[in-house]
Amino acid sequence: MPSPWARTIAFAVAALVGTATLAIAQTTAPPASSAATAEDGAAQAPHRSALDALMFYQLLIGEMELRSGQAGVAFEVLLDAARRSRDEQLFRRAVDVALQNRVGDQALVATKAWRAALPESLDALRTQLQILVALNRINDVGEPLRALLARTPEAERGGLISSVPRFLQRAGEARAVAGLIEEQLQPYAGAASTKVAARVAIGRGWLAAGDTDKALTLARAAASDDATAAGPALLAMDLMGRQPAAEDVVSAHLRQPSAEPAVRLAYVRVLVQAQRHADAIKQLEIATRLQPELAAPWLTLGALHVELKHPPQADAALLRYVDLVTAAGAGGPLAAGTATATAPAPADKDDDDDQEAATSTDSAADARGAGLVQAWLLLAQSAELRGDFAAAEKYLARVDSPQRALEVQSRRATILARQGRLREARELLQKLPERQPDDARAKLVAEAHLLRELKRWGDSHAVLAAASQRWPDDTELVYEQAMMAEKLDRVDEMERLLRRVIAAKPEHQHAYNALGYSLADRGQRLPEARALIAKALELAPGDPFITDSLGWVEYRLGNRDEALQLLRQAYASRPDTEIAAHLGEVLWASGQHDEARRVWREGRSRDAANEVLRETLARLKPDL
C-alpha cells in the first residue's frame, strides 16, 4: 500500500509492462510541427530519432531493473538518461520510480536535477512543491513556491495564488503555514491584478491557524478593493461562526448586481447549518426570483418550508422543482449541460472523452433522480402536515429507490399512526428487511421517533433503551434515550445519560444544551445551567435553539433585558413554536402584551399542539 505522502501526489504512473516501450516512444516522438506532409500527397519525410543506441539500452536496462525489483538502480539509470537527454518525460519517469519505491529524498533529487536541466519548466517546480508538501518539509517550500509564482503568467497568477492555502494546508503547523503564505504572497498584495486573491489567500491561512481577527481584517480589505469579487465573501462566510461581523462582508457582496448565484447559495448553506432557516428562506426567495430556471434552490426552499411547517409554500416550491427537473430530463433548458456532454464526439476525440461524456450524462441523471426522490418525500411530509394522507401516499408511491426504503416506510408508518393504527405502523417498521449492517439500528431509531411524534414517551424510551444496550458506545442513542427520560420526568436518569454523552463526546453541543436547559426550566442550579449552555453555544455559535436556551436561563436569573435580546435573535433566525413560547412569555412579563400576543399567535399557527406553547398559554391565560 502506498505511503500517505505518495498517495498525496497525483502523478499518472505508467504500467510496468510495456513501460520501456512507452518511455522510448515519448523520447523519440517528433515535435507536432514536424509532422506536416509534403505537398501533392507526398509521403512524410523520414524523421531522424534523437535516441541513440546508448540511450535506447539505458532506458531498456532501467525498466528491466525496475521490473526485477532493483528500483534504486533503475532510478539512477533513468535519472542519468534524463540528465543527458534533458527530456521532461524522463525526469517525470525518474520521479515516479522514486515514489513507487517510497523514497521521497530520491524524488526530490530528481526534481532538483529536472529544474537544473530545464530552469523554465513549471512542471518541475510544481512537482518539487508537491513532494515537499507531502513530506511536510515546510522550511524548504519557500524558494520553489516563490519561483513558481514569479514564472506563472500574470493572467494565471491569481488562480495559483487562490490555490496556495488549500495546497499548503497539511504542510506543517498551522501558524507556521500561515506565516509562510503571508511571506510568499505579500509582494502580490499590492499589485492591482492579484491583491484581492493575495489578501483572501493570506486570510485563509490565518483562518486555518485560528487567528480570525487577522482573517476578518483581510477579508474586509479584499472586499474594499473589489466589492464584486466572490473570494472575500466566501472567506467571510467561513468566518461567520466565530466572527459574526463577517456577515456584513457577505451582505455587501450580495447587494452587488453582479453577485454570482453560487455565492448566494453558498450563503444559504451556511445559514441552514446555523439553523437560521428564516434568513435562508429570504436568500432563496431572492435566488429563485433572479434565476427561476435553476432547480436546486427550489428544492432547498421547499425543504425549509416543510421544516417550518408551511405546507402551501412548501408545495409551491417543491412542485416547481419537480417541473424543472422533469423538463431537464426531457431535454428542456436545464438539460443544456448534459446535451453538450452527450453530443456526438468530434472525429479527433478519443475513447476517454467518450467515457467522460457518458459519465457526465450518468451523473446528471443520477442527480435528477436523487433530487426527485427527495422532492416526493418532502411533498409527502407536507401533505401529512395538511392532514391529507391520501396525497401523502400518492407522493410516496412515486419513490422508487431501494436506498430510501426506510424513509418511505417511516413516512407510511407515521400516516398509519396518525390514523390510529399504531400497531400496524410499528409492525411495518419492524418487518423491514435488514440489507445493510446499519439497518437494524436505523429501524429501531425510526420506531422510536415515530413513538416520540405520537407522544408515547414510555414506549419510545423502551425502544431506545433496548437499542442502547445493543450499541452501548453509540452516543446518539444514549442522547435520544436521555431526551425521553426527561419527558418521563426521570430527571436523575436524564442527567446521568447526558453526562455520559459529554464524557464520551466532549464536542456534543446538544448534550450540554439539553442538560443546561433542563436545569434552567426547573429553576435549578442556574449558574451551572448558564455555563453548560454557554459551552454549547461556543461549540455551535449562532445556533438559534441554543441561543433560545441561553435567553431562557437569563430570564430565570432575572436578566430580562438580556433575555429579550437573545430570544429575539433566536426567533428571528428560526421562528420555531417553542422559541415563540419563550419570547412571548418574556415579552408578557416585560409588559409588552401586544407583541407577546402576536408572537404567540404566530407560534400557534405553525404548531398548535406544541406542549411548551400550550403550557405557557394555559398558565398565563392571555386573550388571543
Coordinates of C-alpha atoms in Angstrom, one line a residue:
M1 CA 0.0 0.0 0.0
P2 CA 1.5 3.4 -0.9
S3 CA 2.5 5.7 1.9
P4 CA 0.3 8.7 2.6
W5 CA 2.8 11.1 1.1
A6 CA 3.0 9.1 -2.1
R7 CA -0.8 9.0 -2.4
T8 CA -1.0 12.7 -2.0
I9 CA 1.0 13.3 -5.2
A10 CA -1.3 12.9 -8.2
F11 CA 1.0 11.5 -10.8
A12 CA -0.1 9.2 -13.6
V13 CA 2.3 6.2 -13.2
A14 CA 2.6 4.1 -16.3
A15 CA 2.0 0.3 -16.0
L16 CA 5.3 -1.6 -15.6
V17 CA 4.6 -4.0 -18.5
G18 CA 5.4 -2.1 -21.7
T19 CA 6.7 0.9 -19.9
A20 CA 10.1 0.8 -21.6
T21 CA 8.4 1.0 -25.0
L22 CA 6.3 3.9 -23.8
A23 CA 9.3 5.8 -22.5
I24 CA 11.2 5.3 -25.7
A25 CA 8.2 6.4 -27.8
Q26 CA 7.8 9.6 -25.8
T27 CA 11.5 10.3 -26.1
T28 CA 11.7 9.7 -29.9
A29 CA 8.3 11.3 -30.9
P30 CA 8.9 14.2 -33.3
P31 CA 7.5 17.7 -32.5
A32 CA 4.0 18.3 -33.7
S33 CA 5.2 21.0 -36.1
S34 CA 7.4 18.5 -37.9
A35 CA 4.6 16.2 -38.8
A36 CA 3.4 18.1 -41.8
T37 CA 3.3 16.1 -45.1
A38 CA 4.9 17.2 -48.3
E39 CA 2.7 19.0 -50.9
D40 CA 0.8 17.0 -53.5
G41 CA 0.3 14.0 -51.2
A42 CA 4.0 13.1 -51.0
A43 CA 5.0 10.7 -48.1
Q44 CA 6.2 12.2 -44.8
A45 CA 9.9 13.0 -44.7
P46 CA 11.8 10.4 -42.6
H47 CA 12.4 11.6 -39.1
R48 CA 15.8 11.0 -37.5
S49 CA 15.4 9.9 -33.9
A50 CA 17.3 11.7 -31.2
L51 CA 17.5 8.4 -29.4
D52 CA 21.0 6.8 -30.0
A53 CA 21.9 3.2 -29.2
L54 CA 23.3 4.0 -25.8
M55 CA 20.2 5.9 -24.7
F56 CA 17.9 3.1 -26.0
Y57 CA 19.8 0.5 -24.0
Q58 CA 19.9 2.8 -21.0
L59 CA 16.2 3.2 -20.9
L60 CA 15.6 -0.5 -21.5
I61 CA 18.0 -1.5 -18.7
G62 CA 16.4 1.0 -16.4
E63 CA 12.9 -0.5 -16.9
M64 CA 14.2 -4.1 -16.7
E65 CA 15.9 -3.3 -13.4
L66 CA 12.7 -1.8 -12.1
R67 CA 10.7 -4.9 -13.1
S68 CA 13.3 -7.2 -11.4
G69 CA 12.9 -5.3 -8.1
Q70 CA 16.0 -3.1 -8.3
A71 CA 14.2 0.2 -8.0
G72 CA 17.3 2.0 -6.7
V73 CA 19.4 1.0 -9.7
A74 CA 16.5 1.8 -12.1
F75 CA 16.2 5.3 -10.6
E76 CA 19.9 6.1 -11.1
V77 CA 19.9 4.8 -14.7
L78 CA 16.7 6.7 -15.6
L79 CA 17.8 9.9 -13.9
D80 CA 21.2 9.8 -15.7
A81 CA 19.3 9.3 -19.0
A82 CA 17.1 12.3 -18.2
R83 CA 20.1 14.5 -17.4
R84 CA 21.8 13.5 -20.7
S85 CA 18.7 14.0 -22.8
R86 CA 17.1 17.0 -20.9
D87 CA 13.8 15.3 -21.6
E88 CA 10.9 16.2 -19.2
Q89 CA 9.2 12.8 -19.7
L90 CA 12.2 11.0 -18.5
F91 CA 12.6 13.3 -15.4
R92 CA 9.0 12.6 -14.6
R93 CA 9.6 8.9 -15.0
A94 CA 12.5 9.0 -12.6
V95 CA 10.3 10.8 -10.1
D96 CA 7.6 8.2 -10.5
V97 CA 10.1 5.4 -9.9
A98 CA 11.3 7.0 -6.6
L99 CA 7.7 7.5 -5.5
Q100 CA 6.8 3.9 -6.3
N101 CA 9.7 2.9 -4.1
R102 CA 8.6 5.3 -1.4
V103 CA 11.9 7.2 -1.4
G104 CA 10.9 10.8 -1.1
D105 CA 14.5 12.0 -0.9
Q106 CA 15.3 10.4 -4.3
A107 CA 12.2 12.1 -5.8
L108 CA 13.4 15.4 -4.6
V109 CA 16.9 14.8 -6.1
A110 CA 15.2 14.1 -9.4
T111 CA 13.1 17.3 -9.3
K112 CA 16.2 19.4 -8.5
A113 CA 18.1 17.8 -11.4
W114 CA 15.0 18.5 -13.5
R115 CA 15.0 22.2 -12.6
A116 CA 18.7 22.5 -13.2
A117 CA 18.4 21.0 -16.6
L118 CA 15.2 22.9 -17.6
P119 CA 15.1 26.1 -15.5
E120 CA 11.9 27.3 -17.2
S121 CA 9.9 24.2 -16.5
L122 CA 6.8 24.9 -14.5
D123 CA 6.1 21.2 -14.2
A124 CA 9.4 20.7 -12.4
L125 CA 8.5 23.4 -9.9
R126 CA 5.0 22.0 -9.3
T127 CA 6.4 18.5 -8.8
Q128 CA 9.0 19.6 -6.4
L129 CA 6.4 21.6 -4.4
Q130 CA 4.0 18.6 -4.3
I131 CA 6.7 16.3 -2.9
L132 CA 7.9 18.9 -0.3
V133 CA 4.4 19.4 0.9
A134 CA 3.7 15.6 1.0
L135 CA 6.9 15.2 3.1
N136 CA 5.9 18.1 5.5
R137 CA 9.2 19.9 4.6
I138 CA 7.7 23.4 5.1
N139 CA 11.0 25.0 5.6
D140 CA 12.0 24.1 2.1
V141 CA 8.8 25.2 0.3
G142 CA 9.6 28.9 0.1
E143 CA 12.1 29.0 -2.7
P144 CA 10.2 26.8 -5.2
L145 CA 6.9 28.5 -4.4
R146 CA 8.4 31.9 -4.9
A147 CA 9.8 30.8 -8.2
L148 CA 6.6 29.3 -9.3
L149 CA 4.6 32.4 -8.5
A150 CA 7.2 34.6 -10.4
R151 CA 7.2 32.4 -13.5
T152 CA 3.5 31.8 -13.8
P153 CA 1.9 34.0 -16.5
E154 CA 0.2 37.0 -15.0
A155 CA -3.2 36.0 -16.4
E156 CA -3.0 32.7 -14.4
R157 CA -1.3 34.0 -11.3
G158 CA -4.5 35.0 -9.4
G159 CA -5.8 31.4 -9.7
L160 CA -2.5 30.0 -8.5
I161 CA -2.5 32.4 -5.5
S162 CA -6.0 31.3 -4.6
S163 CA -5.0 27.7 -4.5
V164 CA -2.0 28.2 -2.2
P165 CA -3.8 27.9 1.2
R166 CA -5.5 24.6 0.2
F167 CA -2.3 23.2 -1.3
L168 CA -0.3 24.0 1.9
Q169 CA -2.9 23.2 4.5
R170 CA -1.2 19.9 5.6
A171 CA 2.4 21.1 5.1
G172 CA 3.0 21.7 8.8
E173 CA 1.9 23.5 11.9
A174 CA -1.0 25.9 11.0
R175 CA 0.6 29.1 12.3
A176 CA 3.9 28.3 10.5
V177 CA 2.0 27.7 7.3
A178 CA 0.0 30.9 7.7
G179 CA 3.3 32.8 8.2
L180 CA 4.8 31.2 5.1
I181 CA 1.7 32.1 3.0
E182 CA 1.8 35.7 4.1
E183 CA 5.6 36.0 3.5
Q184 CA 5.3 34.5 0.0
L185 CA 2.2 36.4 -1.1
Q186 CA 2.8 39.8 0.5
P187 CA 4.6 41.1 -2.7
Y188 CA 1.4 40.4 -4.7
A189 CA -1.0 42.1 -2.1
G190 CA -0.2 45.4 -3.7
A191 CA -0.5 44.6 -7.4
A192 CA -3.8 45.5 -9.0
S193 CA -4.3 42.2 -10.7
T194 CA -3.5 40.0 -7.7
K195 CA -4.2 42.0 -4.5
V196 CA -7.7 40.6 -3.9
A197 CA -6.6 37.0 -4.4
A198 CA -3.5 37.5 -2.3
R199 CA -5.4 39.0 0.7
V200 CA -8.0 36.3 0.6
A201 CA -5.4 33.6 0.4
I202 CA -3.4 35.1 3.4
G203 CA -6.7 35.5 5.2
R204 CA -7.5 31.8 4.7
G205 CA -4.1 30.9 6.0
W206 CA -4.7 32.8 9.2
L207 CA -8.3 31.4 9.5
A208 CA -6.8 27.9 9.4
A209 CA -4.4 29.0 12.1
G210 CA -7.2 30.2 14.3
D211 CA -6.5 33.9 14.0
T212 CA -9.9 35.1 13.0
D213 CA -9.2 38.7 13.7
K214 CA -6.5 38.8 11.1
A215 CA -8.6 36.8 8.7
L216 CA -11.6 39.2 9.1
T217 CA -9.3 42.3 8.6
L218 CA -8.0 40.8 5.3
A219 CA -11.5 39.8 4.1
R220 CA -12.7 43.4 4.7
A221 CA -9.6 44.8 2.9
A222 CA -10.1 42.5 -0.1
A223 CA -13.8 43.4 -0.3
S224 CA -12.9 47.1 -0.2
D225 CA -10.5 46.5 -3.1
D226 CA -13.2 44.8 -5.2
A227 CA -16.8 44.6 -3.9
T228 CA -17.8 42.4 -6.8
A229 CA -15.2 39.7 -6.1
A230 CA -16.5 36.5 -4.7
G231 CA -13.4 35.5 -2.8
P232 CA -13.7 37.9 0.1
A233 CA -17.4 37.0 0.6
L234 CA -16.6 33.3 0.7
L235 CA -13.8 33.8 3.2
A236 CA -16.2 35.9 5.3
M237 CA -18.8 33.1 5.2
D238 CA -16.2 30.7 6.7
L239 CA -15.6 33.3 9.5
M240 CA -19.3 33.9 10.4
G241 CA -19.4 31.2 13.1
R242 CA -16.6 32.8 15.1
Q243 CA -16.8 36.4 13.8
P244 CA -20.5 37.5 13.4
A245 CA -19.3 40.8 12.0
A246 CA -18.0 38.9 8.9
E247 CA -21.6 38.6 7.7
D248 CA -21.5 42.3 6.8
V249 CA -18.9 41.5 4.1
V250 CA -21.2 38.8 2.7
S251 CA -24.3 41.0 2.7
A252 CA -22.4 43.8 0.9
H253 CA -21.2 41.5 -1.8
L254 CA -24.7 40.0 -2.4
R255 CA -26.1 43.6 -2.8
Q256 CA -23.9 43.8 -6.0
P257 CA -25.9 43.3 -9.2
S258 CA -23.1 41.1 -10.5
A259 CA -23.1 38.7 -7.5
E260 CA -22.9 35.1 -8.7
P261 CA -25.8 32.9 -7.8
A262 CA -23.3 30.3 -6.5
V263 CA -22.2 32.7 -3.8
R264 CA -25.7 33.3 -2.6
L265 CA -26.4 29.5 -2.5
A266 CA -23.2 29.0 -0.5
Y267 CA -24.5 31.6 1.9
V268 CA -27.8 29.7 2.2
R269 CA -25.8 26.6 3.2
V270 CA -24.1 28.5 5.9
L271 CA -27.4 29.8 7.2
V272 CA -29.0 26.4 7.2
Q273 CA -26.1 24.9 9.0
A274 CA -26.5 27.6 11.6
Q275 CA -30.3 26.7 11.9
R276 CA -31.1 30.2 10.6
H277 CA -33.9 28.9 8.4
A278 CA -35.9 32.2 8.1
D279 CA -32.8 34.0 6.8
A280 CA -32.0 31.2 4.4
I281 CA -35.6 31.3 3.0
K282 CA -35.2 35.1 2.3
Q283 CA -32.0 34.4 0.3
L284 CA -33.6 31.5 -1.6
E285 CA -36.5 33.7 -2.5
I286 CA -34.1 36.2 -4.0
A287 CA -32.2 33.4 -5.8
T288 CA -35.4 31.9 -7.3
R289 CA -36.6 35.4 -8.3
L290 CA -33.3 36.2 -10.0
Q291 CA -32.9 32.8 -11.7
P292 CA -36.2 31.0 -11.6
E293 CA -34.9 28.4 -14.1
L294 CA -32.4 27.0 -11.6
A295 CA -33.9 23.9 -10.0
A296 CA -31.7 23.3 -6.8
P297 CA -32.8 26.4 -4.9
W298 CA -36.5 25.4 -5.2
L299 CA -35.8 22.1 -3.6
T300 CA -34.0 23.7 -0.7
L301 CA -36.7 26.3 -0.3
G302 CA -39.3 23.6 -0.2
A303 CA -37.4 21.6 2.4
L304 CA -37.1 24.6 4.7
H305 CA -40.8 25.4 4.4
V306 CA -41.6 21.8 5.4
E307 CA -39.2 22.2 8.4
L308 CA -41.0 25.4 9.4
K309 CA -44.4 23.8 8.8
H310 CA -45.5 26.0 5.9
P311 CA -47.3 23.4 3.7
P312 CA -48.6 25.8 1.0
Q313 CA -45.3 27.4 0.4
A314 CA -43.5 24.0 0.6
D315 CA -45.9 22.6 -2.1
A316 CA -45.4 25.5 -4.4
A317 CA -41.6 25.3 -4.3
L318 CA -41.3 21.6 -4.5
L319 CA -43.7 21.2 -7.4
R320 CA -41.8 23.9 -9.2
Y321 CA -38.7 21.9 -8.6
V322 CA -40.3 18.8 -10.0
D323 CA -41.4 20.6 -13.1
L324 CA -37.9 22.0 -13.8
V325 CA -36.2 18.7 -13.2
T326 CA -38.7 16.8 -15.3
A327 CA -38.2 19.3 -18.1
A328 CA -34.4 18.9 -17.8
G329 CA -34.8 15.1 -18.1
A330 CA -36.8 15.6 -21.3
G331 CA -34.2 17.9 -22.8
G332 CA -35.5 21.2 -21.6
P333 CA -33.5 24.3 -20.8
L334 CA -31.8 22.7 -17.7
A335 CA -30.5 19.9 -19.8
A336 CA -28.3 22.1 -21.8
G337 CA -25.2 21.0 -20.0
T338 CA -26.0 17.3 -20.4
A339 CA -27.0 17.8 -24.0
T340 CA -23.5 19.1 -24.7
A341 CA -22.0 16.2 -22.8
T342 CA -23.9 13.6 -24.9
A343 CA -23.4 15.2 -28.3
P344 CA -21.6 13.0 -30.8
A345 CA -17.8 13.3 -30.3
P346 CA -15.7 15.0 -33.0
A347 CA -13.6 12.7 -35.1
D348 CA -10.4 13.6 -33.2
K349 CA -11.8 12.8 -29.8
D350 CA -10.6 9.6 -28.2
D351 CA -12.4 7.0 -26.1
D352 CA -11.6 8.7 -22.8
D353 CA -13.5 11.8 -24.0
D354 CA -16.5 9.5 -24.8
Q355 CA -16.2 7.9 -21.4
E356 CA -16.1 11.3 -19.7
A357 CA -19.2 12.4 -21.7
A358 CA -21.1 9.2 -20.7
T359 CA -20.1 9.6 -17.0
S360 CA -21.3 13.3 -17.1
T361 CA -24.6 12.1 -18.5
D362 CA -25.0 9.4 -15.9
S363 CA -24.1 11.8 -13.1
A364 CA -26.6 14.4 -14.3
A365 CA -29.3 11.6 -14.5
D366 CA -28.4 10.3 -11.0
A367 CA -28.6 13.8 -9.6
R368 CA -32.0 14.4 -11.1
G369 CA -33.2 11.0 -9.8
A370 CA -32.0 11.7 -6.2
G371 CA -33.5 15.2 -6.2
L372 CA -36.8 13.9 -7.4
V373 CA -36.9 11.2 -4.7
Q374 CA -36.2 13.9 -2.1
A375 CA -38.9 16.1 -3.5
W376 CA -41.5 13.3 -3.4
L377 CA -40.6 12.6 0.2
L378 CA -40.9 16.2 1.2
L379 CA -44.2 16.6 -0.7
A380 CA -45.5 13.6 1.3
Q381 CA -44.4 15.2 4.5
S382 CA -46.1 18.5 3.5
A383 CA -49.3 16.6 2.8
E384 CA -49.1 15.0 6.2
L385 CA -48.9 18.5 7.8
R386 CA -52.1 19.3 6.0
G387 CA -53.7 16.1 7.1
D388 CA -54.1 14.9 3.5
F389 CA -52.9 11.3 4.0
A390 CA -54.2 10.2 0.6
A391 CA -52.0 12.8 -1.1
A392 CA -49.1 11.8 1.1
E393 CA -49.4 8.2 0.0
K394 CA -49.6 9.2 -3.7
Y395 CA -46.3 11.0 -3.4
L396 CA -44.7 8.1 -1.5
A397 CA -45.8 5.8 -4.3
R398 CA -43.6 7.8 -6.7
V399 CA -40.4 6.9 -4.9
D400 CA -38.6 4.0 -6.5
S401 CA -35.4 3.8 -4.6
P402 CA -34.3 0.8 -2.5
Q403 CA -31.8 3.1 -0.7
R404 CA -34.7 5.2 0.6
A405 CA -37.0 2.4 1.5
L406 CA -36.7 3.0 5.3
E407 CA -37.6 6.7 4.8
V408 CA -40.6 5.8 2.7
Q409 CA -41.8 3.2 5.1
S410 CA -41.2 5.5 8.1
R411 CA -43.5 8.1 6.5
R412 CA -46.1 5.4 5.7
A413 CA -45.9 4.3 9.4
T414 CA -46.4 7.9 10.5
I415 CA -49.5 8.1 8.3
L416 CA -50.9 4.9 9.7
A417 CA -50.2 6.0 13.3
R418 CA -51.9 9.4 12.8
Q419 CA -55.0 7.4 11.7
G420 CA -55.0 5.5 15.0
R421 CA -53.3 2.4 13.5
L422 CA -50.2 2.4 15.7
R423 CA -49.8 -1.4 15.9
E424 CA -49.7 -1.7 12.1
A425 CA -47.3 1.2 11.9
R426 CA -44.8 -0.4 14.3
E427 CA -45.1 -3.8 12.5
L428 CA -44.5 -2.1 9.2
L429 CA -41.1 -0.8 10.5
Q430 CA -40.2 -4.0 12.4
K431 CA -40.7 -6.2 9.3
L432 CA -38.5 -4.2 7.1
P433 CA -35.6 -6.3 5.7
E434 CA -32.1 -5.6 7.0
R435 CA -29.9 -5.4 3.9
Q436 CA -27.1 -3.4 5.4
P437 CA -25.2 -3.6 8.8
D438 CA -26.8 -0.4 10.0
D439 CA -30.3 -1.3 9.0
A440 CA -31.2 -2.8 12.4
R441 CA -30.2 0.3 14.3
A442 CA -32.0 2.6 11.7
K443 CA -35.2 0.6 12.1
L444 CA -35.2 1.0 15.9
V445 CA -34.4 4.7 15.7
A446 CA -37.3 5.1 13.2
E447 CA -39.7 3.3 15.5
A448 CA -38.5 5.4 18.5
H449 CA -39.0 8.7 16.5
L450 CA -42.5 7.5 15.4
L451 CA -43.5 6.9 19.1
R452 CA -42.0 10.3 20.1
E453 CA -44.0 12.1 17.5
L454 CA -47.1 10.5 19.0
K455 CA -46.0 11.5 22.5
R456 CA -45.7 7.8 23.5
W457 CA -42.7 8.7 25.7
G458 CA -42.6 5.5 27.6
D459 CA -42.7 3.3 24.5
S460 CA -40.1 5.4 22.8
H461 CA -37.8 5.3 25.9
A462 CA -38.1 1.5 26.0
V463 CA -37.1 1.1 22.3
L464 CA -34.1 3.4 22.7
A465 CA -33.0 1.7 25.9
A466 CA -33.0 -1.6 24.1
A467 CA -31.1 -0.1 21.2
S468 CA -28.5 1.4 23.6
Q469 CA -27.9 -2.0 25.2
R470 CA -27.2 -3.4 21.7
W471 CA -24.9 -0.5 20.8
P472 CA -23.6 0.8 24.1
D473 CA -21.0 3.1 22.5
D474 CA -23.5 4.9 20.3
T475 CA -23.7 8.4 21.9
E476 CA -26.6 9.4 19.7
L477 CA -28.8 6.6 21.0
V478 CA -27.8 7.5 24.6
Y479 CA -28.7 11.2 23.9
E480 CA -32.1 10.2 22.5
Q481 CA -32.8 8.0 25.5
A482 CA -32.0 10.9 27.8
M483 CA -34.5 13.1 26.0
M484 CA -37.2 10.5 26.5
A485 CA -36.2 10.1 30.2
E486 CA -36.7 13.9 30.5
K487 CA -40.2 13.6 29.1
L488 CA -41.0 10.9 31.7
D489 CA -39.7 13.3 34.4
R490 CA -36.8 10.9 35.2
V491 CA -34.5 13.8 35.8
D492 CA -31.7 11.9 37.5
E493 CA -31.6 9.4 34.7
M494 CA -31.6 12.1 32.1
E495 CA -28.7 13.9 33.8
R496 CA -26.7 10.7 34.1
L497 CA -27.2 9.8 30.5
L498 CA -26.3 13.3 29.2
R499 CA -23.1 13.4 31.3
R500 CA -22.2 10.0 29.8
V501 CA -22.6 11.5 26.4
I502 CA -20.5 14.6 27.3
A503 CA -17.8 12.3 28.7
A504 CA -17.7 10.2 25.6
K505 CA -18.0 13.1 23.1
P506 CA -17.0 16.4 24.7
E507 CA -17.9 18.3 21.5
H508 CA -21.6 17.2 21.6
Q509 CA -23.2 20.6 21.9
H510 CA -26.7 19.2 22.1
A511 CA -25.9 17.3 25.3
Y512 CA -24.6 20.5 27.0
N513 CA -27.6 22.4 25.8
A514 CA -30.2 19.8 26.9
L515 CA -28.8 19.5 30.4
G516 CA -28.5 23.3 30.8
Y517 CA -32.0 23.9 29.5
S518 CA -33.5 21.2 31.7
L519 CA -31.9 22.8 34.8
A520 CA -33.0 26.3 33.8
D521 CA -36.5 25.2 33.0
R522 CA -36.8 23.8 36.5
G523 CA -35.1 26.8 38.1
Q524 CA -32.3 24.6 39.5
R525 CA -28.6 25.3 39.6
L526 CA -29.0 28.3 37.3
P527 CA -25.3 29.4 37.2
E528 CA -24.3 25.8 36.2
A529 CA -27.1 25.8 33.7
R530 CA -25.8 29.0 32.1
A531 CA -22.3 27.6 32.0
L532 CA -23.5 24.5 30.3
I533 CA -25.5 26.4 27.7
A534 CA -22.6 28.8 27.1
K535 CA -20.4 25.9 26.4
A536 CA -22.9 24.5 23.9
L537 CA -23.0 27.9 22.1
E538 CA -19.3 28.0 22.0
L539 CA -19.4 24.7 20.1
A540 CA -22.2 25.8 17.8
P541 CA -22.1 29.6 17.5
G542 CA -25.4 31.2 16.5
D543 CA -27.5 28.1 16.9
P544 CA -31.0 29.5 17.5
F545 CA -32.1 26.7 19.8
I546 CA -29.1 27.1 22.0
T547 CA -29.5 30.9 21.9
D548 CA -33.1 30.3 23.0
S549 CA -31.9 28.2 25.9
L550 CA -29.4 30.9 26.9
G551 CA -32.2 33.6 26.8
W552 CA -34.4 31.3 28.9
V553 CA -31.7 30.9 31.6
E554 CA -31.1 34.6 31.6
Y555 CA -34.8 35.2 32.2
R556 CA -34.8 32.7 35.0
L557 CA -31.8 34.6 36.5
G558 CA -33.8 37.8 36.4
N559 CA -31.8 39.4 33.5
R560 CA -34.9 40.3 31.5
D561 CA -33.2 42.7 29.0
E562 CA -30.5 40.2 28.1
A563 CA -33.1 37.5 27.8
L564 CA -35.2 39.6 25.4
Q565 CA -32.2 40.4 23.2
L566 CA -31.2 36.7 23.0
L567 CA -34.7 35.4 22.4
R568 CA -35.5 38.0 19.7
Q569 CA -32.2 36.9 18.0
A570 CA -33.2 33.3 18.2
Y571 CA -36.7 33.8 16.9
A572 CA -35.5 36.0 14.0
S573 CA -33.2 33.2 12.9
R574 CA -35.6 30.3 13.5
P575 CA -39.3 31.2 14.1
D576 CA -39.9 27.9 16.0
T577 CA -43.0 27.5 18.1
E578 CA -41.1 26.7 21.3
I579 CA -38.9 29.8 20.9
A580 CA -42.1 31.8 20.3
A581 CA -43.5 30.5 23.6
H582 CA -40.4 31.7 25.5
L583 CA -40.1 35.0 23.7
G584 CA -43.8 35.6 24.3
E585 CA -43.5 34.9 28.0
V586 CA -40.6 37.3 28.5
L587 CA -42.4 40.0 26.4
W588 CA -45.5 39.4 28.6
A589 CA -43.5 39.7 31.8
S590 CA -42.0 42.9 30.4
G591 CA -45.4 44.5 29.9
Q592 CA -45.2 44.2 26.1
H593 CA -48.5 42.4 25.8
D594 CA -49.5 43.2 22.2
E595 CA -46.2 41.9 20.9
A596 CA -46.4 38.9 23.1
R597 CA -49.8 38.0 21.7
R598 CA -48.6 38.5 18.1
V599 CA -45.6 36.1 18.7
W600 CA -47.8 33.5 20.4
R601 CA -50.4 33.7 17.5
E602 CA -47.6 33.1 15.0
G603 CA -46.3 30.1 17.0
R604 CA -49.8 28.7 17.4
S605 CA -50.4 29.0 13.6
R606 CA -47.4 26.8 13.0
D607 CA -47.9 24.2 15.7
A608 CA -51.0 24.5 17.9
A609 CA -50.2 21.2 19.6
N610 CA -46.7 22.3 20.8
E611 CA -46.5 21.4 24.5
V612 CA -44.4 24.3 25.7
L613 CA -46.7 26.8 24.0
R614 CA -49.9 25.2 25.3
E615 CA -48.5 25.1 28.9
T616 CA -47.4 28.7 28.6
L617 CA -50.8 29.9 27.4
A618 CA -52.6 27.8 30.0
R619 CA -50.5 29.3 32.8
L620 CA -50.6 33.0 31.7
K621 CA -54.1 32.9 30.2
P622 CA -53.7 35.7 27.6
D623 CA -56.6 36.7 25.5
L624 CA -55.6 35.6 22.0

